[in-house]
Coordinates of C-alpha atoms in Angstrom, one line a residue:
Chain A
X1 CA 0.2 0.4 0.0
X2 CA 2.9 2.8 1.3
X3 CA 4.6 1.6 -2.5
X4 CA 1.9 2.5 -4.5
X5 CA 0.9 5.5 -2.6
X6 CA 5.4 6.8 -2.9
X7 CA 3.6 5.8 -6.9
X8 CA 0.8 8.2 -6.5
X9 CA 2.4 11.2 -4.5
X10 CA 5.5 11.0 -7.8
X11 CA 3.1 10.9 -10.3
X12 CA 1.2 14.0 -8.5
X13 CA 4.7 16.1 -9.5
X14 CA 3.9 16.2 -12.8
X15 CA 0.9 18.6 -12.3
X16 CA -0.1 22.0 -12.4
X17 CA -0.8 23.1 -7.9
X18 CA -4.8 23.9 -8.3
X19 CA -5.5 20.3 -9.6
X20 CA -3.0 18.8 -7.8
X21 CA -3.4 20.3 -4.2
X22 CA -6.1 17.8 -3.7
X23 CA -5.1 14.6 -3.8
X24 CA -1.8 15.2 -3.5
X25 CA -2.9 16.6 0.0
X26 CA -5.8 13.1 0.3
X27 CA -2.4 10.8 -0.5
X28 CA 0.1 11.9 1.8
X29 CA -2.3 12.1 5.0
X30 CA -2.8 8.0 3.7
X31 CA 0.9 8.2 4.3
X32 CA 1.3 9.0 7.1
X33 CA -1.9 6.8 8.3
X34 CA -0.1 4.0 6.9
X35 CA 3.3 5.0 8.8
X36 CA 0.9 5.9 11.8
X37 CA -1.0 2.6 11.7
X38 CA 2.3 0.4 11.1
X39 CA 3.8 2.2 13.8
X40 CA 1.2 1.4 15.4
X41 CA 1.8 -2.8 14.7
X42 CA 5.2 -3.0 15.3
X43 CA 4.4 -1.5 19.0
X44 CA 1.6 -3.8 19.6
X45 CA 3.3 -6.9 18.4
X46 CA 5.9 -5.2 20.5
X47 CA 4.2 -5.8 23.9
X48 CA 2.1 -8.6 23.2
X49 CA 6.2 -10.7 22.9
X50 CA 7.5 -8.9 25.8
X51 CA 4.2 -9.9 27.6
X52 CA 4.4 -14.2 26.7
X53 CA 8.2 -14.1 25.5
X54 CA 7.8 -18.0 24.1
X55 CA 8.7 -17.2 20.8
X56 CA 5.7 -18.3 18.6
X57 CA 7.0 -20.0 15.1
X58 CA 5.4 -18.2 12.2
X59 CA 3.7 -20.4 10.0
X60 CA 6.0 -21.8 7.1
X61 CA 5.8 -19.4 4.4
X62 CA 5.7 -16.7 5.9
X63 CA 2.1 -14.1 5.8
X64 CA 1.6 -14.6 2.6
X65 CA 1.5 -18.1 2.1
X66 CA -1.9 -19.3 1.5
X67 CA -4.3 -22.3 0.9
X68 CA -3.7 -24.2 -2.7
X69 CA -7.0 -24.0 -3.5
X70 CA -6.8 -19.8 -3.0
X71 CA -4.1 -20.2 -5.6
X72 CA -5.6 -23.3 -8.7
X73 CA -8.2 -19.4 -8.2
X74 CA -5.5 -17.4 -8.9
X75 CA -4.6 -19.3 -11.5
X76 CA -7.7 -20.1 -12.8
X77 CA -8.6 -16.5 -12.9
X78 CA -4.7 -15.8 -15.2
X79 CA -5.9 -18.8 -17.6
X80 CA -9.2 -17.4 -18.5
X81 CA -7.9 -14.0 -18.6
X82 CA -5.0 -15.0 -21.3
X83 CA -7.4 -17.4 -23.1
X84 CA -10.1 -15.1 -23.9
X85 CA -8.7 -12.6 -26.5
X86 CA -7.8 -16.5 -27.8
X87 CA -10.8 -18.4 -27.7
X88 CA -13.6 -16.2 -27.2
X89 CA -15.4 -16.4 -24.7
X90 CA -17.9 -19.1 -24.1
X91 CA -14.9 -21.9 -25.2
X92 CA -12.6 -19.9 -22.2
X93 CA -15.6 -19.8 -19.8
X94 CA -15.8 -23.3 -20.1
X95 CA -12.6 -24.3 -19.9
X96 CA -12.8 -22.1 -16.3
X97 CA -15.7 -23.7 -15.1
X98 CA -14.6 -26.7 -15.9
X99 CA -11.4 -26.9 -14.0
X100 CA -11.6 -24.3 -10.9
X101 CA -14.4 -26.9 -10.6
X102 CA -11.9 -29.4 -10.6
X103 CA -9.7 -28.2 -8.5
X104 CA -12.0 -27.4 -6.2
X105 CA -13.1 -31.3 -5.7
X106 CA -15.9 -31.5 -8.1
X107 CA -16.6 -34.8 -9.5
X108 CA -19.1 -35.3 -10.2
X109 CA -18.6 -35.2 -14.3
X110 CA -22.9 -34.7 -15.1
X111 CA -22.5 -31.4 -12.2
X112 CA -18.9 -30.4 -14.1
X113 CA -21.0 -30.9 -17.8
X114 CA -23.3 -29.0 -17.3
X115 CA -22.3 -26.3 -15.4
X116 CA -19.3 -25.7 -18.3
X117 CA -21.6 -25.8 -20.8
X118 CA -24.4 -24.2 -19.8
X119 CA -23.8 -21.5 -17.4
X120 CA -21.4 -19.6 -20.5
X121 CA -23.5 -20.4 -23.1
X122 CA -26.8 -18.5 -21.4
X123 CA -24.4 -15.7 -20.4
X124 CA -23.0 -15.5 -23.7
X125 CA -27.1 -15.5 -24.7
X126 CA -28.0 -13.2 -22.0
X127 CA -25.4 -10.3 -23.1
X128 CA -25.8 -10.5 -26.8
X129 CA -29.7 -10.7 -27.1
X130 CA -30.9 -7.8 -24.0
X131 CA -27.5 -6.6 -23.3
X132 CA -26.7 -5.7 -26.8
X133 CA -22.9 -6.4 -26.2
X134 CA -21.0 -8.8 -28.3
X135 CA -19.2 -10.8 -26.1
X136 CA -15.4 -12.0 -28.0
X137 CA -15.9 -14.6 -30.3
X138 CA -11.8 -16.1 -30.4
X139 CA -9.1 -14.3 -32.7
X140 CA -8.7 -18.6 -33.3
X141 CA -12.5 -19.0 -33.9
X142 CA -12.2 -15.4 -36.7
X143 CA -9.4 -16.6 -38.1
X144 CA -11.2 -21.0 -39.0
X145 CA -14.2 -18.9 -40.0
X146 CA -12.2 -16.5 -42.8
Chain B
X1 CA -52.0 26.3 -0.1
X2 CA -51.8 24.3 -3.5
X3 CA -48.9 26.6 -4.1
X4 CA -47.1 24.9 -0.8
X5 CA -48.7 21.7 -1.4
X6 CA -49.0 21.0 -5.3
X7 CA -50.3 17.7 -4.7
X8 CA -53.8 18.5 -3.2
X9 CA -54.1 19.7 -7.1
X10 CA -53.9 16.7 -8.8
X11 CA -56.4 14.5 -10.5
X12 CA -56.2 11.9 -8.3
X13 CA -59.6 9.8 -8.9
X14 CA -58.4 9.7 -13.0
X15 CA -54.7 8.7 -11.2
X16 CA -56.5 5.7 -9.8
X17 CA -58.6 4.6 -13.6
X18 CA -55.0 4.6 -15.2
X19 CA -52.9 3.1 -13.4
X20 CA -56.1 -0.4 -11.9
X21 CA -55.5 -0.4 -16.0
X22 CA -55.0 -5.0 -16.3
X23 CA -53.3 -3.6 -19.2
X24 CA -51.1 -1.4 -17.1
X25 CA -50.9 -3.9 -14.3
X26 CA -49.8 -6.5 -16.9
X27 CA -46.9 -4.5 -17.5
X28 CA -46.1 -3.3 -13.7
X29 CA -45.8 -6.6 -13.1
X30 CA -43.1 -7.9 -16.0
X31 CA -41.0 -5.0 -15.4
X32 CA -40.7 -5.9 -11.8
X33 CA -40.1 -9.4 -12.5
X34 CA -37.7 -8.3 -14.5
X35 CA -36.3 -5.4 -13.1
X36 CA -35.6 -8.0 -9.7
X37 CA -33.6 -10.4 -12.1
X38 CA -31.9 -7.8 -13.4
X39 CA -30.9 -5.6 -10.7
X40 CA -29.4 -9.5 -9.0
X41 CA -26.8 -9.3 -11.9
X42 CA -23.9 -7.7 -11.0
X43 CA -22.8 -5.1 -12.8
X44 CA -26.4 -4.4 -14.9
X45 CA -28.0 -2.1 -12.1
X46 CA -31.4 0.3 -11.9
X47 CA -30.2 2.8 -14.8
X48 CA -28.5 0.1 -17.4
X49 CA -32.5 -2.1 -16.6
X50 CA -34.1 1.1 -17.4
X51 CA -31.0 2.4 -21.0
X52 CA -32.2 -0.9 -21.9
X53 CA -35.8 -0.9 -21.3
X54 CA -36.2 2.6 -23.2
X55 CA -36.4 2.1 -26.6
X56 CA -39.4 -1.0 -25.4
X57 CA -40.5 1.7 -23.8
X58 CA -41.7 4.1 -26.9
X59 CA -43.7 1.4 -28.6
X60 CA -46.6 2.3 -26.1
X61 CA -48.2 5.9 -25.1
X62 CA -45.8 8.2 -22.9
X63 CA -47.3 7.5 -19.2
X64 CA -47.6 3.1 -20.1
X65 CA -43.7 3.9 -21.1
X66 CA -42.9 5.1 -17.7
X67 CA -44.5 3.6 -16.1
X68 CA -42.9 0.2 -17.3
X69 CA -39.2 2.0 -16.6
X70 CA -40.6 3.0 -13.5
X71 CA -42.0 -1.0 -12.1
X72 CA -38.4 -1.9 -13.7
X73 CA -37.0 1.0 -11.9
X74 CA -37.7 0.1 -7.4
X75 CA -37.9 -3.1 -8.6
X76 CA -34.4 -4.1 -10.0
X77 CA -33.5 -1.0 -6.6
X78 CA -34.4 -4.4 -4.5
X79 CA -33.2 -6.9 -7.0
X80 CA -29.2 -6.1 -5.6
X81 CA -30.2 -7.4 -1.8
X82 CA -30.8 -11.1 -3.7
X83 CA -27.0 -11.0 -4.7
X84 CA -25.9 -9.0 -1.7
X85 CA -28.0 -11.7 0.5
X86 CA -27.0 -15.1 -1.0
X87 CA -23.3 -14.8 -2.2
X88 CA -21.5 -11.7 -0.9
X89 CA -21.9 -9.8 -4.1
X90 CA -24.1 -6.3 -4.7
X91 CA -26.0 -6.4 -7.4
X92 CA -25.8 -2.5 -7.0
X93 CA -23.4 -0.7 -5.6
X94 CA -26.4 1.2 -3.4
X95 CA -27.1 -3.2 -1.7
X96 CA -23.2 -2.7 -1.0
X97 CA -24.5 -2.2 3.2
X98 CA -27.2 -4.8 2.5
X99 CA -24.7 -7.3 2.4
X100 CA -22.4 -6.5 5.7
X101 CA -25.4 -8.6 7.6
X102 CA -27.9 -10.2 4.6
X103 CA -25.0 -12.7 3.6
X104 CA -23.7 -13.5 7.2
X105 CA -27.8 -13.9 8.1
X106 CA -27.1 -17.0 5.1
X107 CA -24.0 -18.0 6.1
X108 CA -26.5 -19.4 9.0
X109 CA -28.5 -20.8 7.4
X110 CA -31.4 -17.6 7.8
X111 CA -31.2 -17.1 3.8
X112 CA -34.3 -16.9 3.3
X113 CA -35.9 -14.5 6.3
X114 CA -33.7 -12.2 5.2
X115 CA -34.4 -11.1 2.0
X116 CA -38.2 -11.1 3.0
X117 CA -36.2 -9.0 5.6
X118 CA -34.6 -7.0 2.6
X119 CA -37.8 -6.9 0.1
X120 CA -39.9 -5.8 3.2
X121 CA -38.1 -3.1 4.3
X122 CA -37.5 -2.7 1.2
X123 CA -40.7 -1.9 0.5
X124 CA -41.6 0.6 3.3
X125 CA -38.6 2.2 2.6
X126 CA -39.8 3.1 -0.3
X127 CA -43.2 4.0 -0.2
X128 CA -43.0 6.2 3.6
X129 CA -39.7 7.9 0.6
X130 CA -42.7 8.3 -2.3
X131 CA -44.9 9.6 0.7
X132 CA -42.5 12.2 0.6
X133 CA -42.4 13.3 -2.5
X134 CA -45.9 13.9 -2.6
X135 CA -46.0 16.1 0.5
X136 CA -43.5 17.5 0.7
X137 CA -41.1 18.1 -3.0
X138 CA -41.3 21.2 -3.5
X139 CA -40.7 22.3 0.0
X140 CA -37.5 19.6 0.5
X141 CA -36.5 21.4 -3.4
X142 CA -36.1 24.7 -2.0
X143 CA -33.8 23.3 1.0
X144 CA -31.2 22.0 -1.2
X145 CA -30.4 25.2 -3.0
X146 CA -28.6 26.1 -0.3
X147 CA -26.3 23.8 -0.4
X148 CA -22.5 25.4 -2.0
X149 CA -20.1 23.5 -2.7
X150 CA -18.3 23.9 0.3
X151 CA -20.5 22.4 2.0
X152 CA -21.0 19.9 -0.6
X153 CA -16.9 19.1 -0.1
X154 CA -17.4 18.8 3.9
X155 CA -20.5 16.5 3.7
X156 CA -18.1 14.4 1.2
X157 CA -15.3 14.2 4.3
X158 CA -18.0 13.8 6.7
X159 CA -19.6 10.4 5.4
X160 CA -16.0 9.3 4.6
X161 CA -15.0 10.2 8.7
X162 CA -18.3 8.7 9.8
X163 CA -17.8 5.6 8.2
X164 CA -14.8 4.5 8.8
X165 CA -15.2 5.4 13.0
X166 CA -17.8 3.2 13.2
X167 CA -16.9 0.6 10.2
X168 CA -15.3 -1.9 12.4
X169 CA -11.9 -2.0 11.3
X170 CA -10.1 0.9 13.7
X171 CA -9.8 5.0 12.9
X172 CA -6.9 4.5 11.5
X173 CA -6.7 2.0 9.4
X174 CA -10.8 3.0 7.8
X175 CA -9.3 6.6 6.6
X176 CA -6.5 4.7 5.6
X177 CA -9.3 2.3 3.1
X178 CA -10.7 6.0 2.3
X179 CA -8.0 7.8 1.5
X180 CA -7.1 4.6 -0.6
X181 CA -10.1 4.9 -2.3
X182 CA -9.8 8.4 -3.1
X183 CA -7.0 8.3 -5.3
X184 CA -8.6 5.6 -6.6
X185 CA -11.3 8.1 -7.9
X186 CA -8.9 10.7 -9.0
X187 CA -7.2 8.4 -11.8
X188 CA -7.8 9.8 -15.3
X189 CA -9.0 13.9 -16.5
X190 CA -9.6 16.1 -13.9
X191 CA -13.2 17.0 -13.7
X192 CA -12.2 20.8 -14.1
X193 CA -8.8 20.9 -15.1
X194 CA -8.7 18.2 -17.6
X195 CA -5.1 17.1 -16.4
X196 CA -4.7 13.6 -16.3
X197 CA -3.8 12.5 -13.0
X198 CA -2.5 8.5 -11.8
X199 CA -2.6 6.4 -15.5
X200 CA 1.3 5.6 -14.9
X201 CA 1.2 5.4 -19.0
X202 CA -2.1 3.8 -19.5
X203 CA -4.4 4.8 -21.6
X204 CA -7.0 2.1 -20.3
X205 CA -6.5 4.4 -16.6
X206 CA -7.0 7.6 -18.1
X207 CA -11.4 7.5 -17.6
X208 CA -11.9 6.8 -14.6
X209 CA -13.0 3.5 -13.0
X210 CA -16.8 2.4 -13.4
X211 CA -17.2 1.7 -10.1
X212 CA -19.3 -1.3 -10.0
X213 CA -16.2 -2.8 -11.1
X214 CA -15.3 -1.5 -8.5
X215 CA -18.0 -3.1 -6.6
X216 CA -17.5 -6.4 -8.5
X217 CA -13.6 -6.7 -7.5
X218 CA -13.8 -5.5 -4.3
X219 CA -16.4 -7.7 -3.4
X220 CA -17.7 -10.3 -5.7
X221 CA -14.0 -11.6 -6.7
X222 CA -12.9 -11.4 -3.3
X223 CA -15.3 -13.4 -2.2
X224 CA -14.9 -15.4 -4.6
X225 CA -11.7 -16.0 -3.1
X226 CA -12.4 -16.6 0.6
X227 CA -15.5 -19.2 -1.2
X228 CA -12.9 -20.9 -3.3
X229 CA -10.8 -20.9 0.5
X230 CA -14.2 -23.1 1.7
X231 CA -16.0 -26.6 1.7
X232 CA -19.2 -27.2 1.6
X233 CA -22.5 -24.5 0.9
X234 CA -22.6 -20.3 2.3
X235 CA -25.2 -21.8 4.9
X236 CA -23.2 -23.9 6.4
X237 CA -25.6 -26.2 8.2
X238 CA -26.0 -26.7 5.0
X239 CA -30.3 -25.3 4.7
X240 CA -32.7 -23.3 4.6
X241 CA -34.6 -22.1 8.0
X242 CA -37.0 -19.1 8.1
X243 CA -38.8 -18.5 5.7
X244 CA -39.8 -15.2 3.3
X245 CA -42.8 -13.9 5.9
X246 CA -41.3 -14.3 9.0
X247 CA -38.8 -11.2 7.3
X248 CA -41.9 -9.6 8.3
X249 CA -42.1 -9.7 11.1
X250 CA -38.5 -9.6 12.3
X251 CA -38.5 -6.5 10.6
X252 CA -41.2 -4.6 12.2
X253 CA -39.5 -5.7 15.1
X254 CA -37.0 -3.0 15.0
X255 CA -40.6 0.6 13.5
X256 CA -37.2 3.2 14.8
X257 CA -35.0 2.2 12.7
X258 CA -37.0 1.8 10.3
X259 CA -38.1 5.4 10.4
X260 CA -34.7 6.1 10.9
X261 CA -33.0 4.6 8.1
X262 CA -36.0 5.8 5.9
X263 CA -35.1 9.9 6.8
X264 CA -31.5 9.5 6.4
X265 CA -32.0 7.4 2.9
X266 CA -35.0 10.8 2.1
X267 CA -32.3 13.5 2.9
X268 CA -29.6 11.6 0.9
X269 CA -32.3 11.7 -2.4
X270 CA -32.7 15.2 -2.6
X271 CA -29.1 16.3 -2.5
X272 CA -27.9 15.7 -5.7
X273 CA -24.6 13.6 -5.7
X274 CA -24.6 12.2 -2.7
X275 CA -26.4 8.7 -4.0
X276 CA -28.1 5.6 -2.8
X277 CA -25.2 3.7 -1.5
X278 CA -23.5 6.9 0.6
X279 CA -27.0 6.7 2.0
X280 CA -27.4 2.6 3.1
X281 CA -24.2 2.8 4.7
X282 CA -25.1 5.7 6.6
X283 CA -27.8 4.4 7.5
X284 CA -25.9 1.1 8.5
X285 CA -23.4 3.5 10.7
X286 CA -25.7 5.0 12.3
X287 CA -28.1 2.3 13.4
X288 CA -25.6 1.0 14.9
X289 CA -24.1 3.4 16.1
X290 CA -27.2 4.2 18.1
X291 CA -28.2 0.2 18.6
X292 CA -27.8 -1.5 21.4
X293 CA -26.8 -4.6 20.5
X294 CA -23.9 -3.4 17.7
X295 CA -21.1 -5.5 18.8
X296 CA -23.6 -8.3 16.3
X297 CA -23.4 -5.6 13.2
X298 CA -22.1 -7.1 10.6
X299 CA -22.4 -11.0 11.5
X300 CA -26.4 -11.4 11.1
X301 CA -27.9 -7.9 13.1
X302 CA -31.3 -8.1 10.7
X303 CA -31.2 -4.3 12.5
X304 CA -29.0 -4.0 10.1
X305 CA -30.2 -5.4 7.0
X306 CA -33.7 -3.3 7.8
X307 CA -31.3 0.3 7.6
X308 CA -29.7 -0.7 4.8
X309 CA -32.4 -1.3 2.7
X310 CA -34.8 0.6 3.9
X311 CA -32.5 3.6 3.2
X312 CA -31.6 2.1 0.2
X313 CA -35.5 2.6 -1.6
X314 CA -36.0 5.3 -0.1
X315 CA -33.2 7.5 -2.0
X316 CA -35.3 6.7 -4.8
X317 CA -38.4 8.9 -3.6
X318 CA -36.1 11.7 -2.5
X319 CA -33.7 12.1 -5.7
X320 CA -37.2 12.0 -7.8
X321 CA -37.4 15.2 -5.3
X322 CA -34.8 18.1 -7.1
X323 CA -35.6 15.7 -10.4
X324 CA -39.2 16.4 -11.2
X325 CA -39.1 20.0 -9.7
X326 CA -35.8 21.2 -10.0
X327 CA -34.6 18.8 -13.0
X328 CA -32.4 17.7 -11.9
X329 CA -32.0 14.2 -11.1
X330 CA -30.6 13.0 -7.3
X331 CA -28.7 10.3 -8.4
X332 CA -28.0 8.1 -12.0
X333 CA -31.4 6.1 -11.9
X334 CA -33.4 9.3 -11.9
X335 CA -31.2 11.1 -14.4
X336 CA -32.1 7.9 -16.7
X337 CA -36.1 8.4 -16.0
X338 CA -35.0 12.0 -16.1
X339 CA -34.2 11.6 -19.8
X340 CA -37.1 9.3 -20.9
X341 CA -39.1 12.0 -19.3
X342 CA -37.4 14.8 -21.3
X343 CA -37.8 12.0 -25.1
X344 CA -41.4 11.6 -24.4
X345 CA -41.4 15.3 -24.5
X346 CA -42.4 16.0 -20.9
X347 CA -40.9 18.7 -18.4
X348 CA -39.7 18.8 -15.3
X349 CA -40.4 21.9 -12.8
X350 CA -43.4 23.5 -11.8
X351 CA -45.9 23.2 -15.6
X352 CA -44.9 19.9 -14.8
X353 CA -47.7 19.5 -12.2
X354 CA -49.9 22.2 -14.2
X355 CA -49.6 20.6 -18.0
X356 CA -48.9 16.7 -17.5
X357 CA -51.6 16.7 -13.9
X358 CA -52.7 13.1 -14.7
X359 CA -50.0 11.9 -15.6
X360 CA -47.9 13.0 -12.4
X361 CA -50.7 11.8 -10.4
X362 CA -50.3 8.3 -12.1
X363 CA -46.9 8.4 -11.8
X364 CA -47.1 8.6 -8.7
X365 CA -50.0 6.3 -8.0
X366 CA -47.3 3.8 -10.2
X367 CA -44.4 4.5 -7.8
X368 CA -46.5 3.4 -4.8
X369 CA -47.8 0.7 -6.4
X370 CA -44.3 -0.7 -7.7
X371 CA -43.2 -0.4 -3.8
X372 CA -45.9 -2.8 -3.3
X373 CA -45.8 -4.9 -6.4
X374 CA -41.5 -6.2 -6.3
X375 CA -42.6 -7.5 -2.4
X376 CA -44.5 -10.0 -4.0
X377 CA -42.1 -10.3 -7.2
X378 CA -39.4 -11.0 -5.5
X379 CA -41.0 -13.3 -3.9
X380 CA -41.2 -15.5 -6.4
X381 CA -37.5 -15.1 -7.2
X382 CA -36.1 -16.2 -3.9
X383 CA -38.7 -19.1 -3.7
X384 CA -36.0 -21.0 -5.2
X385 CA -32.9 -18.8 -5.0
X386 CA -32.4 -19.1 -0.9
X387 CA -31.6 -22.8 -2.3
X388 CA -28.8 -21.0 -3.8
X389 CA -27.2 -20.8 -0.1
X390 CA -26.7 -25.1 0.5
X391 CA -25.4 -25.9 -2.7
X392 CA -21.7 -27.1 -3.3
X393 CA -19.5 -24.3 -3.2
X394 CA -17.0 -26.3 -5.2
X395 CA -19.3 -25.3 -8.4
X396 CA -20.8 -22.5 -6.9
X397 CA -17.6 -20.7 -6.7
X398 CA -16.7 -20.8 -10.4
X399 CA -19.9 -20.1 -11.4
X400 CA -20.3 -17.6 -9.3
X401 CA -16.7 -15.2 -10.3
X402 CA -17.6 -16.5 -13.8
X403 CA -21.1 -14.0 -13.5
X404 CA -18.3 -11.7 -11.5
X405 CA -16.3 -11.8 -14.3
X406 CA -18.6 -12.1 -17.1
X407 CA -20.4 -8.1 -15.8
X408 CA -16.9 -6.7 -15.3
X409 CA -16.1 -7.7 -19.4
X410 CA -20.2 -6.2 -19.5
X411 CA -19.9 -3.5 -17.9
X412 CA -18.4 -1.6 -21.2
X413 CA -16.6 -4.5 -23.6
X414 CA -13.0 -3.7 -22.3
X415 CA -10.6 -6.8 -21.3
X416 CA -10.1 -4.0 -19.0
X417 CA -12.5 -3.8 -16.3
X418 CA -12.1 -7.4 -15.4
X419 CA -8.6 -7.7 -15.1
X420 CA -9.1 -3.9 -12.7
X421 CA -11.9 -5.7 -11.4
X422 CA -9.3 -9.3 -10.4
X423 CA -6.3 -7.4 -9.0
X424 CA -9.1 -5.1 -6.5
X425 CA -10.0 -8.6 -6.4
X426 CA -6.8 -9.5 -4.5
X427 CA -6.9 -5.8 -2.9
X428 CA -10.2 -6.7 -1.0
X429 CA -8.7 -10.3 0.2
X430 CA -6.7 -9.0 1.7
X431 CA -7.8 -5.8 3.2
X432 CA -10.3 -8.5 4.7
X433 CA -7.3 -10.9 6.0
X434 CA -5.2 -7.9 7.5
X435 CA -8.6 -5.6 9.1
X436 CA -8.5 -3.2 6.4
X437 CA -12.0 -2.1 5.6
X438 CA -13.4 -2.8 2.0
X439 CA -16.4 -0.6 3.1
X440 CA -14.0 2.8 3.6
X441 CA -12.4 1.7 0.1
X442 CA -15.6 1.5 -1.6
X443 CA -16.9 4.7 0.4
X444 CA -14.0 7.0 -1.2
X445 CA -14.7 5.6 -5.3
X446 CA -18.0 7.0 -4.6
X447 CA -17.8 10.0 -3.1
X448 CA -14.7 11.0 -4.7
X449 CA -15.3 12.4 -8.1
X450 CA -18.5 14.9 -5.9
X451 CA -16.0 16.0 -2.9
X452 CA -12.9 16.7 -5.6
X453 CA -15.2 19.0 -8.1
X454 CA -16.6 20.5 -4.6
X455 CA -13.4 20.9 -3.8
X456 CA -12.1 22.6 -7.1
X457 CA -15.1 25.6 -7.4
X458 CA -15.0 26.4 -4.0
X459 CA -11.5 27.3 -4.2
X460 CA -12.4 29.0 -7.3
X461 CA -15.3 31.2 -5.2
X462 CA -12.8 31.6 -1.1
X463 CA -10.0 32.6 -3.9
X464 CA -7.6 29.0 -3.4
X465 CA -7.9 29.6 0.8
X466 CA -9.9 27.9 3.9
X467 CA -12.0 30.4 4.7
X468 CA -14.4 27.5 2.8
X469 CA -14.8 26.0 6.3
X470 CA -16.3 29.1 7.5
X471 CA -18.3 29.9 3.6
X472 CA -22.0 29.8 5.8
X473 CA -23.4 28.5 9.0
X474 CA -23.9 24.9 7.8
X475 CA -20.5 24.6 6.7
X476 CA -19.6 25.8 9.9
X477 CA -21.9 23.2 12.1
X478 CA -20.2 20.6 9.4
X479 CA -17.0 20.7 11.1
X480 CA -17.4 21.4 13.7
X481 CA -19.4 18.1 13.1
X482 CA -16.3 16.5 11.8
X483 CA -13.4 17.7 14.2
X484 CA -16.3 15.3 16.8
X485 CA -17.0 13.1 15.4
X486 CA -12.4 11.4 14.6
X487 CA -12.3 12.5 17.5
X488 CA -14.9 10.3 18.8
X489 CA -13.6 8.2 16.5
X490 CA -9.8 7.7 17.9
X491 CA -11.2 8.2 20.7
X492 CA -14.2 5.0 20.8
X493 CA -10.9 3.2 18.2
X494 CA -8.2 3.2 21.4
X495 CA -10.5 1.8 23.7
X496 CA -11.7 -1.2 22.4
X497 CA -7.5 -1.5 21.8
X498 CA -7.7 -4.2 18.6
X499 CA -9.3 -3.8 15.9
X500 CA -13.0 -5.9 15.2
X501 CA -13.7 -7.6 11.7
X502 CA -13.4 -5.8 9.3
X503 CA -16.3 -5.3 6.6

């Protein structure tokens, strides 16, 4: 968060003082609050350590360790985002649903098939028919159409 | 007398006769059903639903067309609470606060009851808001003129500090989240000077990030990431206890909360720019502050759901007040409605009451009727919807995630929106984990443009000095209130010792 805010402040230097004043003030105050929060958290942790001097081991991998299911979900989202322009909406969404459901432990084939086929088609139909938003067909599909 | 209360001169009998024809009732029911479904879908919302219906409305005469829009509008505002309650993904920004207590109720297996509370509180809020519109619209419209840029700027800061002080996290962390939300809202071109800010070289960031994308990311995607780590179903017991009608009984246990929330909704509605989201968040915060059971807020307290939903729907009546009397839309939904009115050649203001009196009376009756209709259409939808909370998350989490990602894409048709929703989903996930308030971030995003625009205007008027604080008695009072809230919030954080569960 702090690194992001420094970027905000740095970006803010490039424009006129009138327009810059409010965003810079907000970024500065937020940065100050972040510093105060970090100090207060550090003091609280130190106080807690003094109160119980027994070392509490950190979880393996440190504070950023998530469950494998979290990483599976994150990977599937990234894969969907990469495949979306190439395979188009229906195919990439079907693969996304199938892959993620499988990784999360769904093993019933009929559920996997229904969810991964019916849901993308329903969303695609609703978007194109009622919302008039054309969903990407995908580079590969359009190549074969030519 | 009729100068002050123009509703006295309206032909109510004629309005009733027009509104209660079977064609109009059928259109109202169909529009209501459509509104509930569209409102429940993240990324659609009331204004988009109405925009989609405008071309269809031109197939009929202006009265029928406006009935169609009114039916969809009222129901879509309520519909957003269905997904907020069932899957913690608000369908519209105005339903964000409904997720705070609605979703924990679903986790407790009380999804049916929560949907009933939401529908009934929304109906009461909506009916009262419309009644205020009918009786007091010209008087309230005069009051809004007293608020200048300095007052709007201070109101924005006050709302942010108030939510930060009460959102559950520490005041400091609430303010940090709010600051981050403000900075996100500052991205893109400055409205007044045209300067480009915080785009980091990306063309996509030259335009402000759409509010819906932020809601989808911070609430929808981050909730799906948490779902992915959970085994079983949303309802921990795997069953749905309590029905839709028991929600009605529960709502009636909180008459004062209902009344207070409705008043907050009306006030926030008739001040242009404050919006539905701010009203429901503020109402929830106030209910928490006043309640004897404040520690249960955010953990499945029905009172919190009553507060947010009543305010959320009361806003629409309040927002229609400046729309119909001054031609200034109170929120995006009333802006779309105003656009439709203008397309039909109906001009707002005093002449609306004089030249289209039969239309106005029909409109008011339909507005009141629509608030009851969505209670029943919501019932139909909720019969199946509550069962969602008993389904296995192994396939429900991917489906909800796909709805969120599709909703992000559909809102503007850009890949960048999907990427931003995912990034904000991760931000929301870690904010929840490290007890930073996602609500404050969202409120910062909501009030950012309003605050910045009015800051610029106030600085121009008061020649770049801090005399905006002493611009009027209202601004002095608001500044004093702001300082009191900050001191009180700080004292509250110090007294509680450590941050509680964030929202």
